[in-house]
Amino acid sequence: MNTNKFSKDVLEVLGFSNEEARRLGNAVIDPEHLLLGILREKNSKALIYLSRLNVDVAFVKQSIEKQIRQDKMIQDPIDLPLSPSSERVLKMGLLEAHGMKSEMIDTEHILLAILKEKNNLAANVLNNEGVQWDTLRSLFYEKNYPTSGPEFTDEEDEEAEEYGAGNKPDIFQKTQDRPGAGKDTPALDNFGNDLTKAALEGRLDPIVGREKETLRLAQILSRRKKNNPVLIGEPGVGKSAIVEGLAIRIVQRKVSRMLFDKRVVSLDLASMVAGTKYRGQFEERMKAVLNELQKNPDIILFIDEIHTLVGAGNASGSMDAANMLKPALARGEIQCIGATTLDEYRKSIEKDG
C-alpha cells in the first residue's frame, strides 16, 4: 500500500504494530496490533482523544494482549504482512481523512477506521470502554473545525452564545462581509427566506438535541459529489429545525471551511405557484430562481415538503418544478436540501432514483 499519504505518527504506529505482533507471537498484523501501536505512540492525536474520553489505556492493552497472545514470540526482525482486516482499516482511514478534509492519514483516522470496521477485537474492547465511532468522530470534528477559520476562536464562540436575539457581537458583524452576503438575487428574495440572514439577526431559536443530525447535514453538504441531502421524518419531528441549526452554525463558523460563505435560503413554493394562471408563468419564475442559484454557487436551497415539487406548476402542458430542477442538480450546478416524510419520499422521490 502506498504510504506517501501516511503521517509520521502513522508510520511509527505501523512499526510499533509489527513489533507488537511479533512480541505476541502473531503471524500477521491485525487491527488489534494497530491499536496497540497507537497506544504506544505517546504523542498521537488518537491517544490524546482517548485520554479525553477517560479511556483506561492500560486496561485496553491488557484486554487485547490477553486474548491474542501466543506461547512463543517471533524472534526474527521481519516485516509481518497486514491481514485483510487491517488492509481494510487503512483504506477506510484514507476515506476518514478525506471526509475530514485532511491531506494526510493520521492516527485519529486509523482509530476511526478500526471502530468502523467493527468485526475485530480492538473495536469490541473500545466499545466496551464506551468509545463509539460516531461519538469519537463528532469529538474530532468539534475540536478541529470551529477554530479552523481565521476569524473565529473559542473565546469568540463563548461570547456568541451569551448574546440573544437583537444583540450581535463582532463575530456576527464580520460574517456580514462574507462573499455570499448581499448578492443580487431578486427572485430568491421574493420567493425565499434567507435563513443565514435570520440567524445573523438573532431571529432563529437555538436548536437543542439535534447536534448529530446537524453535523451530518454539514458533512454531506461539504462533499464534492452526492451533496444534496434529504431529511426524512414524520411531521413535527424537527426537520426544518435541523436546517435552521445549520444556518446558525454557518453564521458562527462552526462548520468546515467549505461552508463558511454559504447562504441557506428556504424556498416558498406556495408563493411561486400563487397567481400563475397562464401557461409559462410558473416556469418563468422557476427559471429565474434557477438562474440566480447557478450564478451564486454560495447559495444552498432548502425546500420543505420537497415532494410537492412533483406536479407543481404543471398546468396546460407546462413542465413541473421537479423536472426543471433535476438537470441542474444532476450537473452539480446547484445545491439543495430537501425535507419530506417517509411515505411521501417513497411515493414521489425514491422511484425516480
XYZ file of C-alpha atoms in Angstrom:
353
model
C 0.000 0.000 0.000
C 1.239 3.490 -0.864
C 2.498 5.124 2.347
C 3.068 8.602 0.899
C -0.179 9.805 2.454
C 0.719 8.494 5.929
C 1.787 10.968 8.590
C 4.990 10.451 10.567
C 2.944 9.224 13.540
C 1.103 6.649 11.416
C 4.392 5.296 10.032
C 5.654 4.908 13.599
C 2.386 3.218 14.586
C 2.833 0.700 11.753
C 6.341 -0.042 13.012
C 5.072 -0.466 16.571
C 2.244 -2.704 15.309
C 4.756 -5.000 13.636
C 6.750 -5.194 16.870
C 3.606 -5.918 18.915
C 2.539 -8.728 16.574
C 5.984 -10.362 16.796
C 6.119 -9.908 20.574
C 2.739 -11.600 20.960
C 3.634 -14.434 18.573
C 1.151 -13.472 15.849
C 1.964 -14.125 12.182
C 0.040 -11.175 10.716
C -0.754 -7.602 11.738
C -4.415 -7.374 12.755
C -6.421 -4.280 13.803
C -5.628 -5.226 17.401
C -1.929 -4.685 16.716
C -2.701 -1.371 15.003
C -4.498 -0.244 18.160
C -1.611 -1.416 20.343
C 0.710 0.577 18.079
C -1.472 3.673 18.527
C -1.345 3.223 22.304
C 2.472 3.126 22.139
C 2.690 6.370 20.117
C 2.553 8.752 23.080
C 2.170 11.959 21.057
C -0.521 10.684 18.689
C -3.765 12.636 18.381
C -5.723 9.401 18.694
C -4.239 8.685 22.120
C -4.929 12.267 23.223
C -8.613 11.925 22.317
C -8.883 8.538 24.039
C -7.497 10.188 27.171
C -10.124 12.941 26.888
C -12.774 10.227 26.842
C -11.270 8.837 30.078
C -10.380 5.516 28.462
C -8.303 3.214 30.668
C -5.461 2.677 28.184
C -3.671 0.122 30.360
C -6.863 -1.949 30.678
C -7.479 -1.831 26.909
C -3.939 -3.005 26.237
C -4.196 -5.782 28.816
C -7.560 -6.983 27.476
C -6.255 -7.264 23.917
C -2.962 -8.929 24.817
C -4.727 -11.488 26.995
C -6.830 -12.721 24.071
C -4.274 -12.747 21.246
C -1.003 -13.728 22.973
C 0.603 -16.946 21.693
C 3.103 -19.168 23.512
C 6.184 -18.107 21.558
C 7.153 -14.704 20.285
C 8.588 -14.278 16.773
C 12.289 -13.602 17.243
C 13.251 -12.756 13.654
C 13.092 -8.980 12.939
C 10.886 -9.380 9.870
C 8.097 -7.239 8.451
C 4.878 -9.147 9.003
C 2.075 -8.875 6.418
C -1.138 -6.975 7.046
C -4.257 -9.069 7.487
C -7.189 -8.381 5.100
C -8.963 -6.716 8.018
C -6.021 -4.369 8.622
C -5.828 -3.534 4.920
C -9.496 -2.557 5.050
C -8.797 -0.410 8.108
C -6.028 1.506 6.311
C -8.217 2.040 3.245
C -11.070 3.272 5.443
C -8.573 5.506 7.232
C -7.934 7.187 3.888
C -11.681 7.760 3.483
C -11.916 9.160 7.014
C -9.074 11.569 6.221
C -10.808 12.712 3.032
C -14.071 13.155 4.927
C -12.318 15.409 7.429
C -10.583 17.404 4.651
C -7.131 16.132 5.639
C -4.439 15.533 3.025
C -2.578 13.101 5.293
C -3.793 9.971 7.065
C -3.159 10.457 10.776
C -3.623 8.255 13.832
C -7.135 9.542 14.571
C -8.259 8.424 11.110
C -6.853 4.931 11.722
C -8.612 4.783 15.095
C -11.927 5.783 13.499
C -11.436 3.137 10.809
C -10.801 0.444 13.441
C -14.096 1.358 15.115
C -15.948 1.450 11.799
C -14.609 -1.922 10.639
C -16.353 -3.340 13.742
C -15.649 -7.059 13.250
C -12.445 -7.028 15.245
C -11.383 -7.440 18.835
C -9.948 -3.913 19.045
C -13.309 -2.322 18.201
C -15.130 -4.568 20.685
C -12.750 -3.661 23.515
C -13.084 0.064 22.744
C -16.883 -0.233 22.508
C -16.929 -1.849 25.956
C -14.990 1.170 27.209
C -17.717 3.442 25.819
C -15.853 4.531 22.676
C -18.155 4.541 19.622
C -17.333 5.624 16.060
C -19.973 8.372 15.869
C -19.162 9.966 19.228
C -15.424 9.893 18.557
C -15.820 11.399 15.082
C -18.069 14.135 16.458
C -15.397 14.931 19.050
C -12.709 15.183 16.347
C -14.957 17.384 14.217
C -15.953 19.715 17.062
C -12.355 20.138 18.201
C -10.885 20.758 14.759
C -13.379 22.762 12.687
C -14.707 25.522 14.984
C -11.242 27.079 15.260
C -10.132 26.459 11.687
C -11.323 29.838 10.393
C -9.110 32.898 10.737
C -11.978 34.959 12.122
C -13.255 32.522 14.729
C -11.812 31.496 18.081
C -13.053 29.571 21.103
C -13.241 32.842 23.026
C -15.499 34.365 20.369
C -17.619 31.198 20.353
C -18.284 31.522 24.084
C -19.045 35.209 23.623
C -21.504 34.476 20.799
C -23.508 32.092 22.988
C -24.029 34.847 25.572
C -25.929 37.032 23.111
C -29.608 36.633 22.452
C -31.862 37.957 19.691
C -31.109 41.531 18.688
C -27.626 41.570 20.254
C -24.866 40.849 17.765
C -21.221 40.675 18.879
C -18.328 41.300 16.475
C -18.175 37.724 15.219
C -21.657 38.120 13.699
C -20.869 41.559 12.305
C -17.833 40.161 10.475
C -19.928 37.492 8.825
C -21.940 40.171 7.008
C -18.858 40.833 4.886
C -18.696 37.260 3.595
C -18.886 36.854 -0.219
C -22.348 35.298 -0.088
C -23.951 38.290 1.596
C -25.729 40.980 -0.363
C -25.711 39.278 -3.788
C -28.267 40.437 -6.362
C -30.941 37.724 -6.064
C -34.361 39.399 -6.512
C -36.255 36.183 -7.335
C -34.896 34.335 -4.302
C -35.503 37.383 -2.122
C -39.118 37.417 -3.318
C -39.876 33.699 -3.151
C -37.493 32.629 -0.400
C -36.415 33.232 3.170
C -32.690 33.683 3.873
C -32.107 31.543 6.979
C -28.483 32.645 7.401
C -29.634 36.265 7.470
C -32.280 35.341 10.048
C -29.593 33.622 12.133
C -27.345 36.653 11.764
C -30.105 38.902 13.096
C -30.826 36.560 16.015
C -34.305 35.614 14.773
C -33.705 31.842 14.953
C -34.009 29.969 18.233
C -31.120 27.739 19.379
C -31.520 24.088 18.366
C -31.283 21.555 21.200
C -30.826 17.800 20.807
C -30.149 17.770 17.064
C -26.378 18.303 17.056
C -25.635 14.914 15.490
C -28.100 15.416 12.617
C -26.924 18.990 12.004
C -23.306 17.840 11.926
C -24.146 15.056 9.473
C -26.005 17.535 7.267
C -22.936 19.795 7.174
C -20.705 16.840 6.299
C -22.874 15.826 3.332
C -23.007 19.398 2.033
C -19.193 19.524 2.157
C -18.833 16.622 -0.266
C -17.705 17.183 -3.847
C -20.374 14.811 -5.198
C -23.678 13.468 -3.862
C -24.025 16.583 -1.741
C -27.795 17.154 -1.876
C -29.243 15.656 1.339
C -32.897 14.886 2.027
C -34.218 14.969 5.609
C -36.841 12.271 6.110
C -39.106 12.090 9.158
C -42.644 12.324 10.427
C -44.334 15.752 10.624
C -43.232 17.786 13.628
C -40.020 15.914 14.461
C -37.818 18.934 13.646
C -36.610 18.572 10.052
C -36.787 22.309 9.382
C -35.181 22.993 12.760
C -32.108 20.997 11.685
C -31.674 23.292 8.675
C -32.090 26.335 10.920
C -29.431 24.838 13.177
C -27.143 24.555 10.161
C -27.715 28.236 9.341
C -26.782 29.178 12.909
C -23.592 27.088 12.725
C -22.639 28.716 9.408
C -23.043 32.189 10.906
C -20.994 31.162 13.948
C -18.378 29.464 11.712
C -18.845 26.124 13.449
C -18.666 24.280 10.141
C -15.928 23.270 7.715
C -14.265 25.994 5.668
C -16.205 24.904 2.581
C -19.431 26.156 4.170
C -18.134 29.429 5.639
C -19.502 31.599 2.810
C -22.744 29.737 2.174
C -26.261 31.171 2.375
C -29.157 28.862 3.213
C -32.346 30.069 1.514
C -35.704 28.394 2.162
C -37.892 28.338 -0.966
C -41.587 29.177 -0.520
C -43.139 27.055 -3.254
C -46.667 28.261 -2.468
C -45.650 31.857 -3.242
C -44.142 30.764 -6.540
C -47.300 28.946 -7.623
C -49.699 31.646 -6.374
C -51.215 33.734 -9.164
C -49.792 31.665 -12.046
C -52.976 31.298 -14.089
C -51.427 31.186 -17.541
C -49.089 28.707 -19.145
C -45.425 29.578 -18.693
C -45.801 31.927 -15.704
C -44.598 29.375 -13.160
C -41.811 28.201 -15.478
C -40.629 31.787 -15.818
C -40.448 32.210 -12.039
C -38.698 28.855 -11.583
C -36.147 29.654 -14.281
C -35.401 32.989 -12.604
C -34.707 31.180 -9.319
C -32.528 28.560 -11.055
C -30.548 31.235 -12.902
C -29.803 33.018 -9.633
C -28.751 29.742 -7.997
C -26.424 28.915 -10.896
C -24.858 32.384 -10.789
C -24.448 32.209 -6.991
C -22.908 28.826 -6.037
C -22.653 30.034 -2.432
C -26.434 29.566 -2.016
C -27.880 26.322 -0.630
C -31.579 25.987 -1.435
C -33.838 24.426 1.220
C -37.164 23.010 0.025
C -39.535 21.896 2.783
C -42.097 19.283 1.731
C -39.965 18.635 -1.337
C -42.421 16.027 -2.632
C -44.764 18.896 -3.568
C -42.326 19.796 -6.370
C -43.711 16.861 -8.342
C -46.575 18.348 -10.329
C -46.070 21.893 -9.030
C -46.855 24.386 -11.790
C -47.756 21.606 -14.220
C -50.710 23.220 -15.957
C -51.663 23.180 -19.636
C -48.642 21.135 -20.625
C -46.069 23.090 -18.605
C -43.096 21.295 -17.092
C -43.379 20.669 -13.334
C -40.858 22.064 -10.839
C -39.142 18.723 -10.190
C -38.244 18.205 -13.853
C -36.906 21.748 -14.075
C -34.735 21.235 -11.001
C -33.310 17.783 -11.792
C -30.924 18.689 -14.661
C -29.213 21.418 -12.617
C -28.892 19.072 -9.626
C -27.512 16.269 -11.798
C -24.854 18.583 -13.249
C -23.892 19.835 -9.794
C -24.749 23.424 -10.714
C -26.871 23.977 -7.608
C -27.036 22.588 -4.076
C -30.281 21.673 -2.395
C -31.589 20.340 0.924
C -34.971 18.631 0.879
C -37.338 17.641 3.677
C -40.259 15.239 3.461
C -41.991 12.351 5.224
C -41.053 8.713 4.663
C -44.351 7.916 2.919
C -44.083 10.857 0.535
C -40.428 10.072 -0.135
C -41.291 6.528 -1.175
C -44.255 7.664 -3.247
C -42.784 10.660 -5.079
C -38.980 10.654 -4.882
C -37.485 7.189 -4.324
C -38.926 5.692 -7.518
C -37.277 8.464 -9.530
C -33.842 7.470 -8.209
